[in-house]
Amino acid sequence: MKIKTLKTYQENAVANALEHWRYARSQYDVLPTEDTGAQRRAVAAHQGCLLIEAPTGSGKTLMAAHVVEEFSREEGVVWFWFAPFKGVVGQTVSFLKEQSAGLRVRDLTTDRQVAGSRAGDAFVTTWQTVAVRSKEKRTARKDSEQAPGTDTLLAELRKMGLRIGVVVDEAHHSFQGQGQAAAFYREVLAPDYTLLITATPDDRDIDKWKKDGGIAQVHRISVSRDDAVAAGLVKAGVSCISFIPDPGSERLVDMEMTCLRSAAGLQTELKAQLKEAGVSLTPLLMVQVDSSQKDSPARAKEKLMACGFREEAIAIHTADEPDAGLMGLANNEQVEVLIFKMAVALGFDAPRAFTLVSMRAAKDEDFGVQLLGRILRVHRRLQGKTLPALLNQGYVLLANSAGQEGLKAAGIRMNALRTEMDKTAPTVTVMCVGGQNRLQATGPGGQTTFFQTNWNRPMAKPGAQTASTGGEGADEAAGGGAGFQLEWELTPAEPGQKEEGAGFLEMIAHPRPGSPLEGTGRKRYCLKAEVPRRFMAMRIPEEVENLEEECARYFSVEATGIVAGMIKQVSVQQVTLEVFTGQLKLDDVQADLSPGELARRAQEILSANDNMSPKELRAALRDRLKKILMALHLGHLANDKEVPALLDSLLVWKPGMLLEAQKKAIADHAVEGQAEDLPEALEFDQAATPSLKNVYGIYPPGLGGWEQQFAQSLDAEREGIVRWWHRNEPRKPHSLSVLLSSGGLFYPDFVIGIEGRKKKDGILMADPHERWEQEKEHAKVLAEHPSYGRALILSKAGETIWLPIVWDQNRGRPKLAGQWDWNDAAGW
């Protein structure tokens, strides 16, 4: 590989890093020789730690290599270079050998000889090699007849007058869950110079590393994404693409297949434009599957082949970390698609990658930064060329649209990085005091302090104060009974609105018959004389058989329904987010349906009726569907391969057909009879709140918040439409019940007497809900009582606003209608 020439921003970063370390070296050089190490550690903690933060693809490793190589020419330093994973060690070794001739790369596991060690030696390793809890696994730290352990090696190198340097590549990985690494760094390595490299700086991680590693200050050198883009090393942008289906069909869309089909289309366009640009390069499509599913790689491969990719062009890598095999696959241009299954999109080089499909459900910002990093690099064959827009972009397709938030946050975080060099303002300096060199620290405002020789002595933080046991907080806490006053103060009524509960006061001022009797003891509330004494209840006899076949006879499908059931794709909204600019683009595209999800959902629908066997019902419906297809001259579809899938699709997209058939079959056997009489009176230990129109003259205890509000709206109706209302308790001998298509019983919450309604006793059944749950409203919306008609199913939309739920014939599902008006009650 050709030795790379530094870009201007890279030269500036290298020069800034060298300036810092040269100052640190000047401080080491004048420390007293009798120093026990405390002052040397203080210089290292304040002046020796650098952080280069730059986006993936901007040349972080190249800059670090130049810093280490150049500084080794001036200072006697042996380096310990920590790669984030074992699989990246080989990649790092190859890079240093090719790009840094002044460094001598060594292997810590096989080459720990002290003799011959010199400045510029670089041991490339991982934290796992030297920093594990088990002593048995610390082979690199064990002394043997052939070579000293790492701990002994470090001590001998210092005796030779060599200083120790540490490079931590992908430092954000070292900050996470590496307690042993921090201890080894602090207590064994105790480096004079530290260089951290990261594309994903996180101040919380850095602060933790400072604390664990005994570092007082990290000097930051930042490189912006714009500099890397201008230099032609990083793509100009990344388009994040996700798909949003219509409400209710989210789970029916095969998001994985939709993403892969879209990625396949992109791959074709990329190859065409590369060919047109005269660049011989196979673009790489990366597919990250869900690590929690064992069969996810095989399933993704099958879908990719269905999208037109050749089997031999698809490679699978399932290790938890990058390894040499992964690097080989990423560079092998016979491989067009790489399926991988790592816990995160870990840092490895894949400059051929333009497109990444992620099937993981993640909204994490760090995960987003990692994803972007895999597709940001510009391949060396494209560097220095004027490229069309398609080739100057990366593409991330998400099977889970929620992941866009993580990528958006990642884009904001990467954009926030600005090119900035750290000024070499000394935070420590050596001064001669009383004939002895002493280390002095410079604090805010130029204030100076001398370091103590006991490095490990705990010191109080500046401005820290001891906790107080008194003060205003203690006085407030001691005040009893203030909670209620505060609650009232925090929830005042808004101007122009009534105080909460004012409706009750108005009603109490005008009581109707049924008020509680005066005196002591239990309160008794009598049933009003002008209301019905009993309601009609429904049930189905237990001895009914062959309901499945009767249901199938009522199952009817027209030709238009058959066509709807044959649909394999649906329209979804494609959302394209440019993660660095925040620009959004919306398009309507076709998405694949999931046959597996259709079958699962259809089985749920078949199993919903407790009176019918799902297996027998499916068999009866298949036979019925075959006859319908023959009658419609669609006999070519009436076979055992097409009918099961068609039936699943019909059940899911047109559930009302089966519900209507079940309702008719059950209605043939439904029995309607009188429930027992309502109780003549209700008794309670405490007085209940009076009601104008309740059949007992009260609001029954136990009403939910939304039920209470609905009951108040019944009392508040002033045109005489609502004559009376009753709270219908479930499963009581006197309860009104409706038979559902499932064979179960439905007990509407309210039974209401409506003026002018042409049903028995003018009754309207009502069932209000605090919120609308579409899936659960199917059966209730379609249920019909022979004496009282259909129930009024309502959803709360405000303090006094209710929306009726009606059946949408076109879509075969419930929907919300306009605001409820009691003038419509008689004809409901």
Coordinates of N, CA, C and O in Angstrom, one line a residue, residues 16 88 149 170 190 502 521 559 622 635 655 790 819:
N16 N -0.2 19.7 16.8 CA -0.7 20.1 18.1 C -0.5 19.1 19.2 O -0.1 19.4 20.3
V88 N -9.2 -6.9 15.3 CA -8.7 -5.7 14.7 C -7.2 -5.6 14.9 O -6.5 -4.7 14.2
G149 N 7.2 -11.4 32.2 CA 5.8 -11.0 32.1 C 5.8 -9.5 31.8 O 6.8 -8.8 31.9
E170 N -10.2 3.4 19.3 CA -11.7 3.2 19.6 C -11.9 3.3 21.1 O -12.4 2.4 21.7
A190 N 1.0 2.8 34.1 CA 1.3 4.1 34.7 C 2.0 4.9 33.6 O 3.2 5.4 33.8
A502 N -68.3 21.4 40.1 CA -69.4 22.4 40.2 C -70.6 21.7 39.6 O -71.7 22.1 40.1
G521 N -77.4 5.4 60.1 CA -77.4 4.1 59.6 C -77.2 4.0 58.1 O -76.8 5.0 57.5
A559 N -66.3 -11.2 -5.9 CA -65.1 -11.1 -6.7 C -64.1 -10.0 -6.2 O -62.9 -10.2 -6.2
R622 N -62.2 -23.2 4.3 CA -61.4 -23.6 3.1 C -62.3 -24.2 2.0 O -62.3 -23.9 0.8
G635 N -61.4 -21.2 -10.9 CA -61.0 -22.5 -10.5 C -59.5 -22.7 -10.4 O -59.1 -23.6 -9.6
P655 N -62.0 -8.9 8.1 CA -62.5 -9.7 9.3 C -64.0 -9.6 9.5 O -64.6 -10.5 10.1
R790 N -78.3 -2.1 18.0 CA -76.8 -2.1 18.2 C -76.5 -1.1 19.4 O -77.1 -0.1 19.6
Q819 N -68.3 13.9 16.3 CA -68.7 14.1 17.7 C -70.1 13.6 17.9 O -71.0 13.9 17.1

